[in-house]
């Protein structure tokens, strides 16, 4: 039986909430959703499963994403990842990849609870030296997922074309009159931004627009292009698409996390195999701001090096 997809209005009626609350449930509670078609769509079967898992005293401790042909991703937003879903769905007719944009931490939580097959994450560790590794043992204990690199990508400050306010770095965001746009709590970009502010000695509450949040990198760039903000953290591809200014901050590792029980599933392996295809690499090159040097490599758990006797 084919999966039935609900519109935002329909899922709001099904859950008996207003439509704005639906977006909050996607972001904060892991409501399964996809935006591949340009509009939010909700797999009815997964919404029903999600609702069951939120019933008080529900005896089942773990989710179930066993629908044949359905490949569920959850976590951080990324432009190349979105286009890879479209490429996968075109080239693998027996599968449908869907995505819940719930932020890096939301994706890790969803994977831990069995609500998805793959989590997408770029959570920077407190010391800034690594990504994602610190959070794997914290969430999964003795049964950690495999961490596969999807891409390295460039994070920075998006500004209006020509950089009229002459913003050169994080410290300039604290200047009087500068309006920023932010990302939600639980996203890797928000974690990076808060870390950069702390290092620069800037108190978040002093920034105009700190609580002005956008759900994706592209939405950040669109807000700045529309004149609703002057600057915000996002990846370079979002800036490139709109011809905006960009002040680079750092390259980060954007990873896919897959549970051991799902790693060798045919759908998961088909998706990972796509990362080596020329068409995928052409898409990354066209977007700009990506490096695929370690794309597709397992970066955690790292292999044990045996000492020579």
PDB file of C-alpha atoms in Angstrom:
ATOM      1  CA  UNK A   1       0.000   0.000   0.000  1.00  0.00           C
ATOM      2  CA  UNK A   2       1.361   3.423  -0.967  1.00  0.00           C
ATOM      3  CA  UNK A   3       2.146   5.863   1.834  1.00  0.00           C
ATOM      4  CA  UNK A   4      -0.414   8.651   2.328  1.00  0.00           C
ATOM      5  CA  UNK A   5       1.031  12.138   2.801  1.00  0.00           C
ATOM      6  CA  UNK A   6      -0.824  14.851   4.715  1.00  0.00           C
ATOM      7  CA  UNK A   7      -0.614  18.610   4.160  1.00  0.00           C
ATOM      8  CA  UNK A   8       0.229  21.004   6.999  1.00  0.00           C
ATOM      9  CA  UNK A   9      -3.461  21.846   7.358  1.00  0.00           C
ATOM     10  CA  UNK A  10      -4.463  18.184   7.442  1.00  0.00           C
ATOM     11  CA  UNK A  11      -1.855  17.210  10.035  1.00  0.00           C
ATOM     12  CA  UNK A  12      -2.884  20.219  12.160  1.00  0.00           C
ATOM     13  CA  UNK A  13      -6.486  18.984  12.081  1.00  0.00           C
ATOM     14  CA  UNK A  14      -5.356  15.427  12.811  1.00  0.00           C
ATOM     15  CA  UNK A  15      -3.372  16.548  15.882  1.00  0.00           C
ATOM     16  CA  UNK A  16      -5.971  19.166  16.865  1.00  0.00           C
ATOM     17  CA  UNK A  17      -3.465  22.047  16.910  1.00  0.00           C
ATOM     18  CA  UNK A  18      -3.047  25.232  14.878  1.00  0.00           C
ATOM     19  CA  UNK A  19      -0.767  25.204  11.828  1.00  0.00           C
ATOM     20  CA  UNK A  20       1.970  27.262  13.532  1.00  0.00           C
ATOM     21  CA  UNK A  21       2.211  24.626  16.253  1.00  0.00           C
ATOM     22  CA  UNK A  22       2.910  22.004  13.561  1.00  0.00           C
ATOM     23  CA  UNK A  23       6.193  23.756  12.692  1.00  0.00           C
ATOM     24  CA  UNK A  24       7.123  23.829  16.376  1.00  0.00           C
ATOM     25  CA  UNK A  25       6.451  20.089  16.623  1.00  0.00           C
ATOM     26  CA  UNK A  26       8.732  19.482  13.624  1.00  0.00           C
ATOM     27  CA  UNK A  27      11.537  21.532  15.176  1.00  0.00           C
ATOM     28  CA  UNK A  28      11.265  20.553  18.821  1.00  0.00           C
ATOM     29  CA  UNK A  29       9.423  17.227  18.994  1.00  0.00           C
ATOM     30  CA  UNK A  30      10.636  15.363  15.912  1.00  0.00           C
ATOM     31  CA  UNK A  31       7.320  15.285  14.012  1.00  0.00           C
ATOM     32  CA  UNK A  32       8.162  13.365  10.783  1.00  0.00           C
ATOM     33  CA  UNK A  33       8.042  15.640   7.733  1.00  0.00           C
ATOM     34  CA  UNK A  34       9.630  16.228   4.352  1.00  0.00           C
ATOM     35  CA  UNK A  35      10.027  19.351   2.237  1.00  0.00           C
ATOM     36  CA  UNK A  36      11.415  17.733  -0.895  1.00  0.00           C
ATOM     37  CA  UNK A  37       8.396  18.872  -2.919  1.00  0.00           C
ATOM     38  CA  UNK A  38       8.759  22.497  -1.798  1.00  0.00           C
ATOM     39  CA  UNK A  39       5.897  22.244   0.679  1.00  0.00           C
ATOM     40  CA  UNK A  40       5.783  20.399   3.985  1.00  0.00           C
ATOM     41  CA  UNK A  41       4.357  16.887   3.618  1.00  0.00           C
ATOM     42  CA  UNK A  42       3.746  14.442   6.465  1.00  0.00           C
ATOM     43  CA  UNK A  43       3.684  10.627   6.036  1.00  0.00           C
ATOM     44  CA  UNK A  44       0.421   9.698   7.778  1.00  0.00           C
ATOM     45  CA  UNK A  45       1.689   6.330   8.989  1.00  0.00           C
ATOM     46  CA  UNK A  46       4.769   7.928  10.593  1.00  0.00           C
ATOM     47  CA  UNK A  47       2.692  10.724  12.116  1.00  0.00           C
ATOM     48  CA  UNK A  48       0.474   8.090  13.714  1.00  0.00           C
ATOM     49  CA  UNK A  49       3.556   6.243  15.003  1.00  0.00           C
ATOM     50  CA  UNK A  50       4.985   9.528  16.315  1.00  0.00           C
ATOM     51  CA  UNK A  51       1.714  10.254  18.122  1.00  0.00           C
ATOM     52  CA  UNK A  52       1.707   6.789  19.690  1.00  0.00           C
ATOM     53  CA  UNK A  53       5.222   7.332  21.046  1.00  0.00           C
ATOM     54  CA  UNK A  54       4.098  10.532  22.785  1.00  0.00           C
ATOM     55  CA  UNK A  55       1.226   8.872  24.630  1.00  0.00           C
ATOM     56  CA  UNK A  56       1.829   8.876  28.380  1.00  0.00           C
ATOM     57  CA  UNK A  57       2.703   5.389  29.715  1.00  0.00           C
ATOM     58  CA  UNK A  58       3.167   3.996  26.206  1.00  0.00           C
ATOM     59  CA  UNK A  59       4.910   0.663  26.896  1.00  0.00           C
ATOM     60  CA  UNK A  60       7.051   0.676  23.730  1.00  0.00           C
ATOM     61  CA  UNK A  61      10.441   2.339  24.403  1.00  0.00           C
ATOM     62  CA  UNK A  62      11.623   2.476  20.801  1.00  0.00           C
ATOM     63  CA  UNK A  63      10.272   3.699  17.486  1.00  0.00           C
ATOM     64  CA  UNK A  64       9.652   1.668  14.357  1.00  0.00           C
ATOM     65  CA  UNK A  65      10.649   2.795  10.875  1.00  0.00           C
ATOM     66  CA  UNK A  66      10.358  -0.526   9.105  1.00  0.00           C
ATOM     67  CA  UNK A  67       8.038   0.480   6.229  1.00  0.00           C
ATOM     68  CA  UNK A  68       9.307  -1.154   3.057  1.00  0.00           C
ATOM     69  CA  UNK A  69      11.008   1.343   0.762  1.00  0.00           C
ATOM     70  CA  UNK A  70      10.844   4.295   3.176  1.00  0.00           C
ATOM     71  CA  UNK A  71      14.179   5.814   4.222  1.00  0.00           C
ATOM     72  CA  UNK A  72      13.758   8.325   7.043  1.00  0.00           C
ATOM     73  CA  UNK A  73      16.368  11.018   7.758  1.00  0.00           C
ATOM     74  CA  UNK A  74      16.216  13.518  10.614  1.00  0.00           C
ATOM     75  CA  UNK A  75      18.507  16.281  11.776  1.00  0.00           C
ATOM     76  CA  UNK A  76      20.336  19.261  10.386  1.00  0.00           C
ATOM     77  CA  UNK A  77      19.370  21.183   7.286  1.00  0.00           C
ATOM     78  CA  UNK A  78      21.793  21.187   4.348  1.00  0.00           C
ATOM     79  CA  UNK A  79      21.375  22.276   0.725  1.00  0.00           C
ATOM     80  CA  UNK A  80      23.494  19.494  -0.758  1.00  0.00           C
ATOM     81  CA  UNK A  81      21.688  16.901   1.357  1.00  0.00           C
ATOM     82  CA  UNK A  82      18.301  18.155   0.114  1.00  0.00           C
ATOM     83  CA  UNK A  83      19.421  17.796  -3.496  1.00  0.00           C
ATOM     84  CA  UNK A  84      20.827  14.363  -2.754  1.00  0.00           C
ATOM     85  CA  UNK A  85      17.400  13.244  -1.544  1.00  0.00           C
ATOM     86  CA  UNK A  86      15.914  14.367  -4.856  1.00  0.00           C
ATOM     87  CA  UNK A  87      18.675  12.561  -6.785  1.00  0.00           C
ATOM     88  CA  UNK A  88      18.177   9.401  -4.720  1.00  0.00           C
ATOM     89  CA  UNK A  89      14.411   9.402  -5.191  1.00  0.00           C
ATOM     90  CA  UNK A  90      14.804   9.818  -8.963  1.00  0.00           C
ATOM     91  CA  UNK A  91      17.369   7.051  -9.316  1.00  0.00           C
ATOM     92  CA  UNK A  92      15.945   4.551  -6.801  1.00  0.00           C
ATOM     93  CA  UNK A  93      12.277   4.091  -7.624  1.00  0.00           C
ATOM     94  CA  UNK A  94      11.790   1.389  -4.982  1.00  0.00           C
ATOM     95  CA  UNK A  95      12.657   3.843  -2.194  1.00  0.00           C
ATOM     96  CA  UNK A  96      11.471   7.170  -0.868  1.00  0.00           C
ATOM     97  CA  UNK A  97      13.849   9.272   1.227  1.00  0.00           C
ATOM     98  CA  UNK A  98      12.064  11.716   3.552  1.00  0.00           C
ATOM     99  CA  UNK A  99      13.557  14.256   5.928  1.00  0.00           C
ATOM    100  CA  UNK A 100      12.582  15.872   9.238  1.00  0.00           C
ATOM    101  CA  UNK A 101      14.382  19.190   9.767  1.00  0.00           C
ATOM    102  CA  UNK A 102      14.729  19.022  13.550  1.00  0.00           C
ATOM    103  CA  UNK A 103      18.291  20.260  14.005  1.00  0.00           C
ATOM    104  CA  UNK A 104      21.419  18.250  14.776  1.00  0.00           C
ATOM    105  CA  UNK A 105      20.456  17.380  18.350  1.00  0.00           C
ATOM    106  CA  UNK A 106      16.905  16.564  17.290  1.00  0.00           C
ATOM    107  CA  UNK A 107      18.276  14.160  14.686  1.00  0.00           C
ATOM    108  CA  UNK A 108      20.528  12.399  17.190  1.00  0.00           C
ATOM    109  CA  UNK A 109      17.604  12.071  19.612  1.00  0.00           C
ATOM    110  CA  UNK A 110      15.374  10.711  16.839  1.00  0.00           C
ATOM    111  CA  UNK A 111      17.990   8.110  15.887  1.00  0.00           C
ATOM    112  CA  UNK A 112      18.429   7.089  19.515  1.00  0.00           C
ATOM    113  CA  UNK A 113      14.667   6.558  19.853  1.00  0.00           C
ATOM    114  CA  UNK A 114      14.387   4.634  16.593  1.00  0.00           C
ATOM    115  CA  UNK A 115      12.345   7.309  14.812  1.00  0.00           C
ATOM    116  CA  UNK A 116      14.680   7.482  11.803  1.00  0.00           C
ATOM    117  CA  UNK A 117      17.222   5.427   9.888  1.00  0.00           C
ATOM    118  CA  UNK A 118      19.829   8.179   9.541  1.00  0.00           C
ATOM    119  CA  UNK A 119      20.610  11.343  11.507  1.00  0.00           C
ATOM    120  CA  UNK A 120      22.373  14.366   9.975  1.00  0.00           C
ATOM    121  CA  UNK A 121      24.519  16.348  12.396  1.00  0.00           C
ATOM    122  CA  UNK A 122      27.288  18.943  12.734  1.00  0.00           C
ATOM    123  CA  UNK A 123      27.440  19.475  16.494  1.00  0.00           C
ATOM    124  CA  UNK A 124      30.700  21.156  17.449  1.00  0.00           C
ATOM    125  CA  UNK A 125      32.317  19.959  20.660  1.00  0.00           C
ATOM    126  CA  UNK A 126      32.850  22.460  23.447  1.00  0.00           C
ATOM    127  CA  UNK A 127      36.557  22.831  22.751  1.00  0.00           C
ATOM    128  CA  UNK A 128      35.893  23.308  19.032  1.00  0.00           C
ATOM    129  CA  UNK A 129      38.301  20.509  18.094  1.00  0.00           C
ATOM    130  CA  UNK A 130      35.835  17.943  16.751  1.00  0.00           C
ATOM    131  CA  UNK A 131      32.275  17.344  15.578  1.00  0.00           C
ATOM    132  CA  UNK A 132      29.654  14.846  16.779  1.00  0.00           C
ATOM    133  CA  UNK A 133      32.012  12.376  18.520  1.00  0.00           C
ATOM    134  CA  UNK A 134      31.394  13.794  22.008  1.00  0.00           C
ATOM    135  CA  UNK A 135      27.635  13.398  21.651  1.00  0.00           C
ATOM    136  CA  UNK A 136      27.636   9.799  20.382  1.00  0.00           C
ATOM    137  CA  UNK A 137      28.667   8.016  23.631  1.00  0.00           C
ATOM    138  CA  UNK A 138      26.591  10.488  25.664  1.00  0.00           C
ATOM    139  CA  UNK A 139      23.398   9.529  23.824  1.00  0.00           C
ATOM    140  CA  UNK A 140      24.001   5.930  22.753  1.00  0.00           C
ATOM    141  CA  UNK A 141      26.213   4.505  25.491  1.00  0.00           C
ATOM    142  CA  UNK A 142      27.753   1.172  24.566  1.00  0.00           C
ATOM    143  CA  UNK A 143      25.909   0.820  21.250  1.00  0.00           C
ATOM    144  CA  UNK A 144      27.146   3.814  19.238  1.00  0.00           C
ATOM    145  CA  UNK A 145      26.097   4.395  15.623  1.00  0.00           C
ATOM    146  CA  UNK A 146      28.530   4.634  12.746  1.00  0.00           C
ATOM    147  CA  UNK A 147      29.395   8.222  11.815  1.00  0.00           C
ATOM    148  CA  UNK A 148      29.921   8.695   8.070  1.00  0.00           C
ATOM    149  CA  UNK A 149      31.121  11.978   6.632  1.00  0.00           C
ATOM    150  CA  UNK A 150      28.708  13.534   4.159  1.00  0.00           C
ATOM    151  CA  UNK A 151      30.796  16.608   3.361  1.00  0.00           C
ATOM    152  CA  UNK A 152      32.970  19.323   4.772  1.00  0.00           C
ATOM    153  CA  UNK A 153      31.209  22.662   4.405  1.00  0.00           C
ATOM    154  CA  UNK A 154      32.065  26.296   5.013  1.00  0.00           C
ATOM    155  CA  UNK A 155      30.198  28.215   7.704  1.00  0.00           C
ATOM    156  CA  UNK A 156      30.297  31.985   7.904  1.00  0.00           C
ATOM    157  CA  UNK A 157      28.410  35.246   8.200  1.00  0.00           C
ATOM    158  CA  UNK A 158      25.989  36.034   5.384  1.00  0.00           C
ATOM    159  CA  UNK A 159      25.595  39.767   4.688  1.00  0.00           C
ATOM    160  CA  UNK A 160      23.923  41.879   2.027  1.00  0.00           C
ATOM    161  CA  UNK A 161      25.574  42.064  -1.382  1.00  0.00           C
ATOM    162  CA  UNK A 162      28.517  44.445  -1.236  1.00  0.00           C
ATOM    163  CA  UNK A 163      28.619  44.232   2.583  1.00  0.00           C
ATOM    164  CA  UNK A 164      27.293  47.789   3.123  1.00  0.00           C
ATOM    165  CA  UNK A 165      27.883  47.684   6.906  1.00  0.00           C
ATOM    166  CA  UNK A 166      31.501  46.536   6.399  1.00  0.00           C
ATOM    167  CA  UNK A 167      31.078  43.550   8.713  1.00  0.00           C
ATOM    168  CA  UNK A 168      34.385  41.710   9.025  1.00  0.00           C
ATOM    169  CA  UNK A 169      33.724  39.225  11.817  1.00  0.00           C
ATOM    170  CA  UNK A 170      31.664  38.218  14.842  1.00  0.00           C
ATOM    171  CA  UNK A 171      32.649  41.286  16.892  1.00  0.00           C
ATOM    172  CA  UNK A 172      31.045  43.575  14.309  1.00  0.00           C
ATOM    173  CA  UNK A 173      27.660  41.964  14.980  1.00  0.00           C
ATOM    174  CA  UNK A 174      27.674  43.693  18.371  1.00  0.00           C
ATOM    175  CA  UNK A 175      27.798  47.157  16.819  1.00  0.00           C
ATOM    176  CA  UNK A 176      24.840  49.475  17.335  1.00  0.00           C
ATOM    177  CA  UNK A 177      22.140  49.118  14.688  1.00  0.00           C
ATOM    178  CA  UNK A 178      23.243  45.748  13.292  1.00  0.00           C
ATOM    179  CA  UNK A 179      20.261  43.404  12.992  1.00  0.00           C
ATOM    180  CA  UNK A 180      20.945  39.684  13.013  1.00  0.00           C
ATOM    181  CA  UNK A 181      18.954  36.578  12.235  1.00  0.00           C
ATOM    182  CA  UNK A 182      19.560  33.366  14.173  1.00  0.00           C
ATOM    183  CA  UNK A 183      18.976  29.616  13.979  1.00  0.00           C
ATOM    184  CA  UNK A 184      16.887  27.616  16.509  1.00  0.00           C
ATOM    185  CA  UNK A 185      18.198  25.973  19.659  1.00  0.00           C
ATOM    186  CA  UNK A 186      19.393  22.444  19.023  1.00  0.00           C
ATOM    187  CA  UNK A 187      20.928  23.268  15.649  1.00  0.00           C
ATOM    188  CA  UNK A 188      24.645  22.980  15.078  1.00  0.00           C
ATOM    189  CA  UNK A 189      24.777  26.494  13.641  1.00  0.00           C
ATOM    190  CA  UNK A 190      23.206  27.961  16.789  1.00  0.00           C
ATOM    191  CA  UNK A 191      25.771  26.094  18.887  1.00  0.00           C
ATOM    192  CA  UNK A 192      28.576  27.485  16.718  1.00  0.00           C
ATOM    193  CA  UNK A 193      27.160  31.023  16.878  1.00  0.00           C
ATOM    194  CA  UNK A 194      26.835  30.967  20.666  1.00  0.00           C
ATOM    195  CA  UNK A 195      30.406  29.686  20.926  1.00  0.00           C
ATOM    196  CA  UNK A 196      31.682  32.456  18.645  1.00  0.00           C
ATOM    197  CA  UNK A 197      29.799  35.093  20.657  1.00  0.00           C
ATOM    198  CA  UNK A 198      31.285  33.778  23.894  1.00  0.00           C
ATOM    199  CA  UNK A 199      34.795  33.877  22.443  1.00  0.00           C
ATOM    200  CA  UNK A 200      34.208  37.441  21.252  1.00  0.00           C
ATOM    201  CA  UNK A 201      32.887  38.528  24.660  1.00  0.00           C
ATOM    202  CA  UNK A 202      29.458  39.451  23.296  1.00  0.00           C
ATOM    203  CA  UNK A 203      26.336  38.846  25.382  1.00  0.00           C
ATOM    204  CA  UNK A 204      23.549  37.383  23.209  1.00  0.00           C
ATOM    205  CA  UNK A 205      20.863  39.560  24.806  1.00  0.00           C
ATOM    206  CA  UNK A 206      22.688  42.634  23.526  1.00  0.00           C
ATOM    207  CA  UNK A 207      22.227  41.604  19.891  1.00  0.00           C
ATOM    208  CA  UNK A 208      19.256  42.971  17.984  1.00  0.00           C
ATOM    209  CA  UNK A 209      17.457  40.004  16.438  1.00  0.00           C
ATOM    210  CA  UNK A 210      19.077  37.255  18.503  1.00  0.00           C
ATOM    211  CA  UNK A 211      15.634  35.670  18.985  1.00  0.00           C
ATOM    212  CA  UNK A 212      14.717  36.129  15.306  1.00  0.00           C
ATOM    213  CA  UNK A 213      15.055  32.499  14.197  1.00  0.00           C
ATOM    214  CA  UNK A 214      14.992  30.864  10.767  1.00  0.00           C
ATOM    215  CA  UNK A 215      14.604  27.149  10.159  1.00  0.00           C
ATOM    216  CA  UNK A 216      17.194  26.771   7.403  1.00  0.00           C
ATOM    217  CA  UNK A 217      20.389  28.252   6.016  1.00  0.00           C
ATOM    218  CA  UNK A 218      18.568  29.440   2.911  1.00  0.00           C
ATOM    219  CA  UNK A 219      15.909  31.176   5.014  1.00  0.00           C
ATOM    220  CA  UNK A 220      18.684  33.086   6.808  1.00  0.00           C
ATOM    221  CA  UNK A 221      20.023  34.318   3.475  1.00  0.00           C
ATOM    222  CA  UNK A 222      16.502  35.158   2.254  1.00  0.00           C
ATOM    223  CA  UNK A 223      15.784  37.262   5.355  1.00  0.00           C
ATOM    224  CA  UNK A 224      18.949  39.264   4.738  1.00  0.00           C
ATOM    225  CA  UNK A 225      18.206  39.594   1.015  1.00  0.00           C
ATOM    226  CA  UNK A 226      14.725  40.897   1.883  1.00  0.00           C
ATOM    227  CA  UNK A 227      16.201  43.573   4.155  1.00  0.00           C
ATOM    228  CA  UNK A 228      14.755  42.090   7.339  1.00  0.00           C
ATOM    229  CA  UNK A 229      18.211  41.527   8.841  1.00  0.00           C
ATOM    230  CA  UNK A 230      21.789  42.587   8.184  1.00  0.00           C
ATOM    231  CA  UNK A 231      23.708  39.422   9.025  1.00  0.00           C
ATOM    232  CA  UNK A 232      23.390  35.817  10.145  1.00  0.00           C
ATOM    233  CA  UNK A 233      25.342  32.572  10.290  1.00  0.00           C
ATOM    234  CA  UNK A 234      24.774  30.151   7.421  1.00  0.00           C
ATOM    235  CA  UNK A 235      26.730  27.982   5.012  1.00  0.00           C
ATOM    236  CA  UNK A 236      28.374  29.461   1.920  1.00  0.00           C
ATOM    237  CA  UNK A 237      26.072  27.627  -0.565  1.00  0.00           C
ATOM    238  CA  UNK A 238      23.068  29.593   0.776  1.00  0.00           C
ATOM    239  CA  UNK A 239      24.969  32.820   0.189  1.00  0.00           C
ATOM    240  CA  UNK A 240      26.057  31.696  -3.288  1.00  0.00           C
ATOM    241  CA  UNK A 241      22.511  30.883  -4.409  1.00  0.00           C
ATOM    242  CA  UNK A 242      21.333  34.437  -3.699  1.00  0.00           C
ATOM    243  CA  UNK A 243      24.503  36.304  -4.623  1.00  0.00           C
ATOM    244  CA  UNK A 244      25.020  37.581  -1.079  1.00  0.00           C
ATOM    245  CA  UNK A 245      28.193  38.633   0.724  1.00  0.00           C
ATOM    246  CA  UNK A 246      29.953  36.040   2.874  1.00  0.00           C
ATOM    247  CA  UNK A 247      32.567  36.305   5.627  1.00  0.00           C
ATOM    248  CA  UNK A 248      34.039  32.814   6.258  1.00  0.00           C
ATOM    249  CA  UNK A 249      34.414  31.562   9.834  1.00  0.00           C
ATOM    250  CA  UNK A 250      35.377  27.889   9.637  1.00  0.00           C
ATOM    251  CA  UNK A 251      35.056  24.622   7.764  1.00  0.00           C
ATOM    252  CA  UNK A 252      32.976  22.035   9.591  1.00  0.00           C
ATOM    253  CA  UNK A 253      32.335  18.338   9.224  1.00  0.00           C
ATOM    254  CA  UNK A 254      28.732  17.478   8.346  1.00  0.00           C
ATOM    255  CA  UNK A 255      28.068  13.812   9.134  1.00  0.00           C
ATOM    256  CA  UNK A 256      25.459  11.088   8.772  1.00  0.00           C
ATOM    257  CA  UNK A 257      24.872   8.812  11.778  1.00  0.00           C
ATOM    258  CA  UNK A 258      23.536   5.305  11.168  1.00  0.00           C
ATOM    259  CA  UNK A 259      22.691   2.713  13.825  1.00  0.00           C
ATOM    260  CA  UNK A 260      24.501  -0.616  13.602  1.00  0.00           C
ATOM    261  CA  UNK A 261      21.185  -2.419  13.141  1.00  0.00           C
ATOM    262  CA  UNK A 262      20.451  -0.327  10.029  1.00  0.00           C
ATOM    263  CA  UNK A 263      23.887   0.176   8.520  1.00  0.00           C
ATOM    264  CA  UNK A 264      23.701  -2.723   6.053  1.00  0.00           C
ATOM    265  CA  UNK A 265      20.073  -2.145   5.045  1.00  0.00           C
ATOM    266  CA  UNK A 266      19.865  -2.036   1.257  1.00  0.00           C
ATOM    267  CA  UNK A 267      18.296   1.429   1.226  1.00  0.00           C
ATOM    268  CA  UNK A 268      20.956   2.894   3.518  1.00  0.00           C
ATOM    269  CA  UNK A 269      23.773   1.349   1.483  1.00  0.00           C
ATOM    270  CA  UNK A 270      22.208   2.571  -1.762  1.00  0.00           C
ATOM    271  CA  UNK A 271      22.107   6.108  -0.399  1.00  0.00           C
ATOM    272  CA  UNK A 272      25.710   5.963   0.835  1.00  0.00           C
ATOM    273  CA  UNK A 273      26.780   4.551  -2.527  1.00  0.00           C
ATOM    274  CA  UNK A 274      25.275   7.581  -4.234  1.00  0.00           C
ATOM    275  CA  UNK A 275      27.871   9.777  -2.512  1.00  0.00           C
ATOM    276  CA  UNK A 276      30.526   8.372  -4.852  1.00  0.00           C
ATOM    277  CA  UNK A 277      28.574   9.034  -8.033  1.00  0.00           C
ATOM    278  CA  UNK A 278      29.762  11.776 -10.450  1.00  0.00           C
ATOM    279  CA  UNK A 279      26.309  13.409 -10.519  1.00  0.00           C
ATOM    280  CA  UNK A 280      26.382  13.929  -6.748  1.00  0.00           C
ATOM    281  CA  UNK A 281      29.810  15.515  -6.965  1.00  0.00           C
ATOM    282  CA  UNK A 282      28.713  17.800  -9.786  1.00  0.00           C
ATOM    283  CA  UNK A 283      25.868  19.069  -7.603  1.00  0.00           C
ATOM    284  CA  UNK A 284      28.302  19.813  -4.764  1.00  0.00           C
ATOM    285  CA  UNK A 285      30.673  21.626  -7.114  1.00  0.00           C
ATOM    286  CA  UNK A 286      27.858  23.743  -8.545  1.00  0.00           C
ATOM    287  CA  UNK A 287      26.632  24.793  -5.092  1.00  0.00           C
ATOM    288  CA  UNK A 288      30.143  25.687  -3.908  1.00  0.00           C
ATOM    289  CA  UNK A 289      31.309  25.797  -0.309  1.00  0.00           C
ATOM    290  CA  UNK A 290      31.763  22.025   0.007  1.00  0.00           C
ATOM    291  CA  UNK A 291      34.764  19.708   0.166  1.00  0.00           C
ATOM    292  CA  UNK A 292      34.260  15.997  -0.512  1.00  0.00           C
ATOM    293  CA  UNK A 293      37.765  14.833   0.409  1.00  0.00           C
ATOM    294  CA  UNK A 294      36.496  12.442   3.112  1.00  0.00           C
ATOM    295  CA  UNK A 295      32.920  12.083   1.856  1.00  0.00           C
ATOM    296  CA  UNK A 296      31.563   8.581   2.475  1.00  0.00           C
ATOM    297  CA  UNK A 297      34.289   7.612   4.939  1.00  0.00           C
ATOM    298  CA  UNK A 298      33.461   6.202   8.382  1.00  0.00           C
ATOM    299  CA  UNK A 299      34.987   8.650  10.849  1.00  0.00           C
ATOM    300  CA  UNK A 300      33.618   7.026  14.034  1.00  0.00           C
ATOM    301  CA  UNK A 301      34.227   4.560  15.579  1.00  0.00           C
ATOM    302  CA  UNK A 302      37.808   5.048  14.463  1.00  0.00           C
ATOM    303  CA  UNK A 303      39.742   1.856  13.704  1.00  0.00           C
ATOM    304  CA  UNK A 304      42.009   0.581  16.454  1.00  0.00           C
ATOM    305  CA  UNK A 305      45.651   0.852  15.505  1.00  0.00           C
ATOM    306  CA  UNK A 306      47.593  -2.242  16.506  1.00  0.00           C
ATOM    307  CA  UNK A 307      51.092  -1.674  17.811  1.00  0.00           C
ATOM    308  CA  UNK A 308      53.901  -3.506  16.085  1.00  0.00           C
ATOM    309  CA  UNK A 309      55.420  -6.240  18.181  1.00  0.00           C
TER     310      UNK A 309
END
